[in-house]
Amino acid sequence: MTAQQTELQNLPSDLKRELLPKHVAVIMDGNGRWAKRQGLPRIMGHKRGVDALKDLLRCCKDWGIQALTAYAFSTENWKRPQEEVDFLMTLFQRVLRQELREMVEENVQIQFVGNLGALPRSLQAEISRSMAETSHNQAIRFTVATNYGGRQEILQACRAIAHKVQQGLIQPDQIDEQLFERHLYTAGITDPDLLIRTSGEMRLSNFLLWQMAYGEIYITDALWPDFDRTEFYRALCAYQQRERRFGTV
Ligand code: IPE
Ligand code: IPE
Ligand code: MG
């Protein structure tokens, strides 16, 4: 941590605790561009991206934010060069194995959302282990979206509900927002209050399409590996200026 980062150990005094988002989501974009600027291969950007995520998780915990969700790999990211996809899968597995002990000690509950069954077997095993070993932890709920796509999530919920209707377990009239949400990957997780996307792109890229119906969006030009506590502080300041109306006047 730099001197400035050390200063940001605790919640900055000009942020109002009662106005903090309960749930922050991040689209961690710009790893490739970061690496290119440094004259490094793209994979080095992903490696540095892990460090940025670790510090954000710690920061959320330090500042009293109850839930963090990070977009790690989209259903569209399989279209990247095989080398990069393989590197990412290996990286996820290695980081999970390395960080599990600390997450247990720090009382972090980790969970994964997405089409997990299509991930490499060894990664699936690491995911199951980390979820089981942290399931009772309460300091912060940390969700990693891996092989996640919002459209696919909605479709698989429709399929599951249709099967139940076919079996006579539910009536079509009983399908309401609450029932639908219980069939999403994010069942039981509150919707994000704030979504941060790094590196300037102004799109959702298939992330949390249902859940972001009323979430606030903050976009920064900072590339993900450069997203630090100062950047997060700026995002929270902007969030606290917003007036959330939810359709009222
Ligand atoms: C985000 O960074 C990480 C993943 C999608 C896994 P990118 O790899 O998309 O970085 P850019 O957008 O090419 O700079
Ligand atoms: C979104 O970033 C996915 C993740 C951060 C995991 P992308 O880089 O894949 O999104 P696009 O292609 O710019 O929309
Ligand atoms: Mg990108």
Tab-separated table of C-alpha atoms and ligand atoms in Angstrom:
chain	number	residue	atom	x	y	z
A	1	MET	CA	0.000	0.000	0.000
A	2	THR	CA	1.193	3.531	-0.788
A	3	ALA	CA	1.115	6.263	1.916
A	4	GLN	CA	-2.134	7.561	0.438
A	5	GLN	CA	-3.623	4.076	0.497
A	6	THR	CA	-2.617	3.628	4.158
A	7	GLU	CA	-4.505	6.834	4.936
A	8	LEU	CA	-7.580	5.211	3.441
A	9	GLN	CA	-7.468	2.286	5.887
A	10	ASN	CA	-10.739	3.436	7.435
A	11	LEU	CA	-13.861	4.883	5.831
A	12	PRO	CA	-12.973	8.460	4.730
A	13	SER	CA	-14.704	10.923	7.062
A	14	ASP	CA	-16.585	12.734	4.304
A	15	LEU	CA	-18.444	9.562	3.313
A	16	LYS	CA	-21.696	8.976	5.163
A	17	ARG	CA	-21.864	5.501	6.608
A	18	GLU	CA	-25.657	5.374	6.394
A	19	LEU	CA	-25.522	6.188	2.673
A	20	LEU	CA	-23.022	3.498	1.703
A	21	PRO	CA	-24.168	0.974	-0.889
A	22	LYS	CA	-24.951	-2.367	0.746
A	23	HIS	CA	-23.880	-4.243	-2.353
A	24	VAL	CA	-21.241	-3.131	-4.869
A	25	ALA	CA	-20.719	-4.914	-8.189
A	26	VAL	CA	-17.712	-4.425	-10.484
A	27	ILE	CA	-17.048	-5.066	-14.145
A	28	MET	CA	-13.281	-5.447	-13.949
A	29	ASP	CA	-12.401	-4.247	-17.447
A	30	GLY	CA	-9.148	-3.037	-18.969
A	31	ASN	CA	-6.598	-5.667	-17.944
A	32	GLY	CA	-5.495	-6.119	-21.561
A	33	ARG	CA	-5.133	-2.382	-22.183
A	34	TRP	CA	-3.198	-1.972	-18.947
A	35	ALA	CA	-0.724	-4.649	-20.030
A	36	LYS	CA	-0.393	-3.194	-23.518
A	37	ARG	CA	0.471	0.221	-22.077
A	38	GLN	CA	3.229	-1.371	-20.019
A	39	GLY	CA	4.483	-3.281	-23.062
A	40	LEU	CA	3.527	-6.587	-21.388
A	41	PRO	CA	1.496	-9.569	-22.628
A	42	ARG	CA	-2.255	-9.396	-21.833
A	43	ILE	CA	-2.013	-12.142	-19.247
A	44	MET	CA	0.133	-9.894	-17.050
A	45	GLY	CA	-2.842	-7.527	-16.885
A	46	HIS	CA	-5.010	-10.352	-15.575
A	47	LYS	CA	-2.409	-11.181	-12.934
A	48	ARG	CA	-2.344	-7.580	-11.743
A	49	GLY	CA	-6.119	-7.510	-11.891
A	50	VAL	CA	-6.230	-10.155	-9.165
A	51	ASP	CA	-4.251	-7.852	-6.845
A	52	ALA	CA	-6.710	-5.019	-7.504
A	53	LEU	CA	-9.642	-7.302	-6.663
A	54	LYS	CA	-7.994	-8.518	-3.457
A	55	ASP	CA	-7.492	-4.947	-2.292
A	56	LEU	CA	-11.056	-3.948	-3.185
A	57	LEU	CA	-12.419	-6.875	-1.187
A	58	ARG	CA	-10.305	-5.855	1.808
A	59	CYS	CA	-11.379	-2.248	1.377
A	60	CYS	CA	-15.084	-3.155	1.289
A	61	LYS	CA	-14.565	-5.100	4.499
A	62	ASP	CA	-12.634	-2.237	6.140
A	63	TRP	CA	-15.256	0.325	5.152
A	64	GLY	CA	-18.284	-1.726	6.149
A	65	ILE	CA	-19.754	-2.723	2.774
A	66	GLN	CA	-21.628	-6.004	3.156
A	67	ALA	CA	-21.468	-7.476	-0.337
A	68	LEU	CA	-19.138	-7.340	-3.332
A	69	THR	CA	-19.764	-9.039	-6.672
A	70	ALA	CA	-17.056	-9.187	-9.346
A	71	TYR	CA	-17.411	-10.120	-13.020
A	72	ALA	CA	-14.476	-12.434	-13.684
A	73	PHE	CA	-15.438	-14.256	-16.895
A	74	SER	CA	-18.428	-13.836	-19.194
A	75	THR	CA	-20.182	-16.465	-21.310
A	76	GLU	CA	-18.777	-14.513	-24.292
A	77	ASN	CA	-15.176	-14.564	-23.047
A	78	TRP	CA	-14.752	-18.146	-24.374
A	79	LYS	CA	-14.368	-16.471	-27.778
A	80	ARG	CA	-10.936	-15.144	-26.758
A	81	PRO	CA	-7.726	-16.863	-27.923
A	82	GLN	CA	-7.492	-20.339	-26.357
A	83	GLU	CA	-4.189	-19.399	-24.711
A	84	GLU	CA	-5.791	-16.520	-22.817
A	85	VAL	CA	-8.833	-18.596	-21.786
A	86	ASP	CA	-6.556	-21.374	-20.498
A	87	PHE	CA	-4.450	-18.867	-18.603
A	88	LEU	CA	-7.526	-17.368	-16.940
A	89	MET	CA	-8.924	-20.755	-15.873
A	90	THR	CA	-5.569	-21.730	-14.371
A	91	LEU	CA	-5.250	-18.334	-12.699
A	92	PHE	CA	-8.707	-18.590	-11.088
A	93	GLN	CA	-7.877	-22.018	-9.737
A	94	ARG	CA	-4.476	-21.015	-8.402
A	95	VAL	CA	-5.723	-17.830	-6.754
A	96	LEU	CA	-8.622	-19.671	-5.116
A	97	ARG	CA	-6.284	-22.268	-3.672
A	98	GLN	CA	-3.815	-19.623	-2.462
A	99	GLU	CA	-6.381	-17.284	-0.937
A	100	LEU	CA	-8.763	-19.741	0.719
A	101	ARG	CA	-6.951	-19.804	4.063
A	102	GLU	CA	-6.989	-16.022	4.300
A	103	MET	CA	-10.647	-15.793	3.320
A	104	VAL	CA	-11.495	-18.243	6.097
A	105	GLU	CA	-9.442	-16.226	8.614
A	106	GLU	CA	-10.933	-12.929	7.440
A	107	ASN	CA	-14.473	-14.295	7.753
A	108	VAL	CA	-15.231	-13.815	4.023
A	109	GLN	CA	-18.045	-15.834	2.494
A	110	ILE	CA	-17.212	-16.603	-1.129
A	111	GLN	CA	-19.702	-17.844	-3.683
A	112	PHE	CA	-19.798	-18.212	-7.445
A	113	VAL	CA	-22.550	-17.456	-9.933
A	114	GLY	CA	-22.700	-18.551	-13.564
A	115	ASN	CA	-22.828	-21.723	-15.572
A	116	LEU	CA	-20.284	-23.409	-13.331
A	117	GLY	CA	-20.832	-26.911	-14.739
A	118	ALA	CA	-19.070	-25.900	-17.965
A	119	LEU	CA	-15.844	-24.872	-16.188
A	120	PRO	CA	-12.811	-27.203	-16.029
A	121	ARG	CA	-13.380	-30.007	-13.497
A	122	SER	CA	-10.403	-29.047	-11.349
A	123	LEU	CA	-11.655	-25.458	-11.094
A	124	GLN	CA	-15.147	-26.705	-10.192
A	125	ALA	CA	-13.630	-28.735	-7.358
A	126	GLU	CA	-11.768	-25.688	-6.013
A	127	ILE	CA	-14.962	-23.605	-6.264
A	128	SER	CA	-17.011	-26.183	-4.325
A	129	ARG	CA	-14.353	-26.442	-1.637
A	130	SER	CA	-14.059	-22.673	-1.157
A	131	MET	CA	-17.836	-22.226	-1.019
A	132	ALA	CA	-18.247	-25.027	1.507
A	133	GLU	CA	-15.389	-23.845	3.751
A	134	THR	CA	-16.617	-20.241	3.900
A	135	SER	CA	-20.381	-20.776	3.868
A	136	HIS	CA	-20.865	-19.691	7.504
A	137	ASN	CA	-18.639	-16.614	7.289
A	138	GLN	CA	-20.286	-13.274	7.856
A	139	ALA	CA	-17.901	-10.338	7.480
A	140	ILE	CA	-18.637	-9.869	3.789
A	141	ARG	CA	-20.378	-11.750	1.021
A	142	PHE	CA	-18.048	-12.002	-1.968
A	143	THR	CA	-19.596	-13.267	-5.198
A	144	VAL	CA	-17.544	-14.083	-8.284
A	145	ALA	CA	-19.377	-14.248	-11.611
A	146	THR	CA	-17.567	-16.907	-13.639
A	147	ASN	CA	-18.876	-18.142	-16.987
A	148	TYR	CA	-21.713	-15.769	-16.205
A	149	GLY	CA	-24.147	-14.289	-18.731
A	150	GLY	CA	-27.282	-12.365	-17.771
A	151	ARG	CA	-29.305	-13.683	-20.704
A	152	GLN	CA	-28.297	-17.258	-20.011
A	153	GLU	CA	-29.183	-16.789	-16.335
A	154	ILE	CA	-32.674	-15.566	-17.263
A	155	LEU	CA	-33.159	-18.405	-19.758
A	156	GLN	CA	-32.150	-21.112	-17.306
A	157	ALA	CA	-34.569	-19.621	-14.745
A	158	CYS	CA	-37.373	-19.744	-17.377
A	159	ARG	CA	-36.536	-23.358	-18.152
A	160	ALA	CA	-36.544	-24.375	-14.478
A	161	ILE	CA	-39.873	-22.635	-13.881
A	162	ALA	CA	-41.403	-24.148	-17.040
A	163	HIS	CA	-40.453	-27.638	-15.818
A	164	LYS	CA	-42.157	-26.974	-12.484
A	165	VAL	CA	-45.287	-25.755	-14.249
A	166	GLN	CA	-45.257	-28.853	-16.442
A	167	GLN	CA	-45.013	-31.042	-13.350
A	168	GLY	CA	-47.901	-29.136	-11.772
A	169	LEU	CA	-45.714	-27.820	-8.928
A	170	ILE	CA	-46.578	-24.190	-9.660
A	171	GLN	CA	-49.371	-22.432	-11.509
A	172	PRO	CA	-48.506	-19.866	-14.241
A	173	ASP	CA	-50.285	-17.155	-12.208
A	174	GLN	CA	-47.900	-17.746	-9.321
A	175	ILE	CA	-44.913	-16.576	-11.386
A	176	ASP	CA	-44.056	-13.176	-9.938
A	177	GLU	CA	-40.792	-11.263	-9.392
A	178	GLN	CA	-40.034	-13.013	-6.098
A	179	LEU	CA	-40.521	-16.483	-7.540
A	180	PHE	CA	-38.487	-15.598	-10.613
A	181	GLU	CA	-35.603	-14.245	-8.516
A	182	ARG	CA	-35.442	-17.465	-6.557
A	183	HIS	CA	-34.526	-19.219	-9.819
A	184	LEU	CA	-31.684	-16.877	-10.751
A	185	TYR	CA	-28.045	-17.697	-9.943
A	186	THR	CA	-28.174	-14.772	-7.511
A	187	ALA	CA	-31.086	-16.169	-5.447
A	188	GLY	CA	-30.818	-14.797	-1.919
A	189	ILE	CA	-28.359	-12.020	-2.850
A	190	THR	CA	-29.754	-8.471	-2.762
A	191	ASP	CA	-29.550	-6.463	-5.995
A	192	PRO	CA	-26.437	-4.272	-6.342
A	193	ASP	CA	-26.902	-0.635	-5.333
A	194	LEU	CA	-23.830	0.433	-7.258
A	195	LEU	CA	-22.163	-1.039	-10.351
A	196	ILE	CA	-18.673	0.183	-11.186
A	197	ARG	CA	-17.151	-0.395	-14.616
A	198	THR	CA	-13.517	0.456	-15.239
A	199	SER	CA	-11.746	1.551	-18.445
A	200	GLY	CA	-14.461	3.779	-19.781
A	201	GLU	CA	-16.767	1.374	-21.601
A	202	MET	CA	-20.413	2.358	-21.149
A	203	ARG	CA	-22.183	-0.985	-21.424
A	204	LEU	CA	-23.323	-3.859	-19.234
A	205	SER	CA	-21.748	-6.612	-21.381
A	206	ASN	CA	-24.437	-9.080	-20.268
A	207	PHE	CA	-23.822	-8.540	-16.529
A	208	LEU	CA	-26.689	-8.740	-13.993
A	209	LEU	CA	-29.345	-7.711	-16.531
A	210	TRP	CA	-32.272	-8.469	-14.224
A	211	GLN	CA	-30.589	-7.350	-11.007
A	212	MET	CA	-29.482	-3.944	-12.329
A	213	ALA	CA	-33.043	-2.726	-13.006
A	214	TYR	CA	-32.520	0.140	-10.513
A	215	GLY	CA	-28.827	-0.050	-9.649
A	216	GLU	CA	-26.685	3.078	-10.019
A	217	ILE	CA	-23.916	2.883	-12.636
A	218	TYR	CA	-20.499	4.532	-12.232
A	219	ILE	CA	-17.941	4.462	-15.002
A	220	THR	CA	-14.305	5.414	-14.600
A	221	ASP	CA	-11.547	5.653	-17.195
A	222	ALA	CA	-9.118	3.970	-14.773
A	223	LEU	CA	-8.012	0.549	-16.037
A	224	TRP	CA	-8.870	-2.295	-13.678
A	225	PRO	CA	-5.313	-3.018	-12.402
A	226	ASP	CA	-5.079	0.687	-11.451
A	227	PHE	CA	-8.395	0.692	-9.560
A	228	ASP	CA	-7.335	1.385	-5.969
A	229	ARG	CA	-8.869	2.766	-2.761
A	230	THR	CA	-8.679	6.324	-4.063
A	231	GLU	CA	-10.649	5.319	-7.159
A	232	PHE	CA	-13.169	3.451	-5.013
A	233	TYR	CA	-13.519	6.476	-2.740
A	234	ARG	CA	-14.339	8.603	-5.825
A	235	ALA	CA	-16.965	6.097	-6.939
A	236	LEU	CA	-18.593	6.139	-3.486
A	237	CYS	CA	-18.562	9.969	-3.386
A	238	ALA	CA	-20.356	10.027	-6.752
A	239	TYR	CA	-22.833	7.412	-5.512
A	240	GLN	CA	-23.650	9.435	-2.403
A	241	GLN	CA	-24.550	12.431	-4.604
A	242	ARG	CA	-27.112	10.419	-6.543
A	243	GLU	CA	-30.810	10.683	-5.840
A	244	ARG	CA	-32.323	7.212	-6.114
A	245	ARG	CA	-35.967	7.597	-7.059
A	246	PHE	CA	-37.124	4.099	-8.036
A	247	GLY	CA	-39.801	5.603	-10.262
A	248	THR	CA	-41.238	8.017	-7.677
A	249	VAL	CA	-41.080	11.822	-7.805
B	1	IPE	C1	-11.183	-7.723	-18.234
B	1	IPE	O1	-10.121	-7.155	-18.920
B	1	IPE	C2	-10.870	-9.134	-17.759
B	1	IPE	C3	-11.680	-10.184	-18.396
B	1	IPE	C4	-12.634	-10.001	-19.273
B	1	IPE	C5	-11.374	-11.544	-17.985
B	1	IPE	P1	-10.006	-7.339	-20.477
B	1	IPE	O2	-9.187	-8.559	-20.753
B	1	IPE	O3	-11.321	-7.300	-21.125
B	1	IPE	O4	-9.157	-6.047	-20.880
B	1	IPE	P2	-9.330	-5.168	-22.177
B	1	IPE	O5	-10.755	-4.739	-22.242
B	1	IPE	O6	-8.952	-6.031	-23.337
B	1	IPE	O7	-8.393	-4.021	-21.977
B	2	IPE	C1	-16.753	-7.817	-19.504
B	2	IPE	O1	-15.628	-7.337	-20.125
B	2	IPE	C2	-16.478	-9.160	-18.885
B	2	IPE	C3	-15.612	-9.153	-17.714
B	2	IPE	C4	-15.071	-8.111	-17.157
B	2	IPE	C5	-15.380	-10.445	-17.125
B	2	IPE	P1	-15.352	-7.605	-21.678
B	2	IPE	O2	-14.056	-6.949	-21.989
B	2	IPE	O3	-15.489	-9.032	-22.001
B	2	IPE	O4	-16.564	-6.812	-22.367
B	2	IPE	P2	-16.697	-6.212	-23.830
B	2	IPE	O5	-16.287	-7.280	-24.787
B	2	IPE	O6	-15.794	-5.024	-23.904
B	2	IPE	O7	-18.126	-5.803	-23.945
B	3	MG	MG	-12.464	-5.823	-21.927
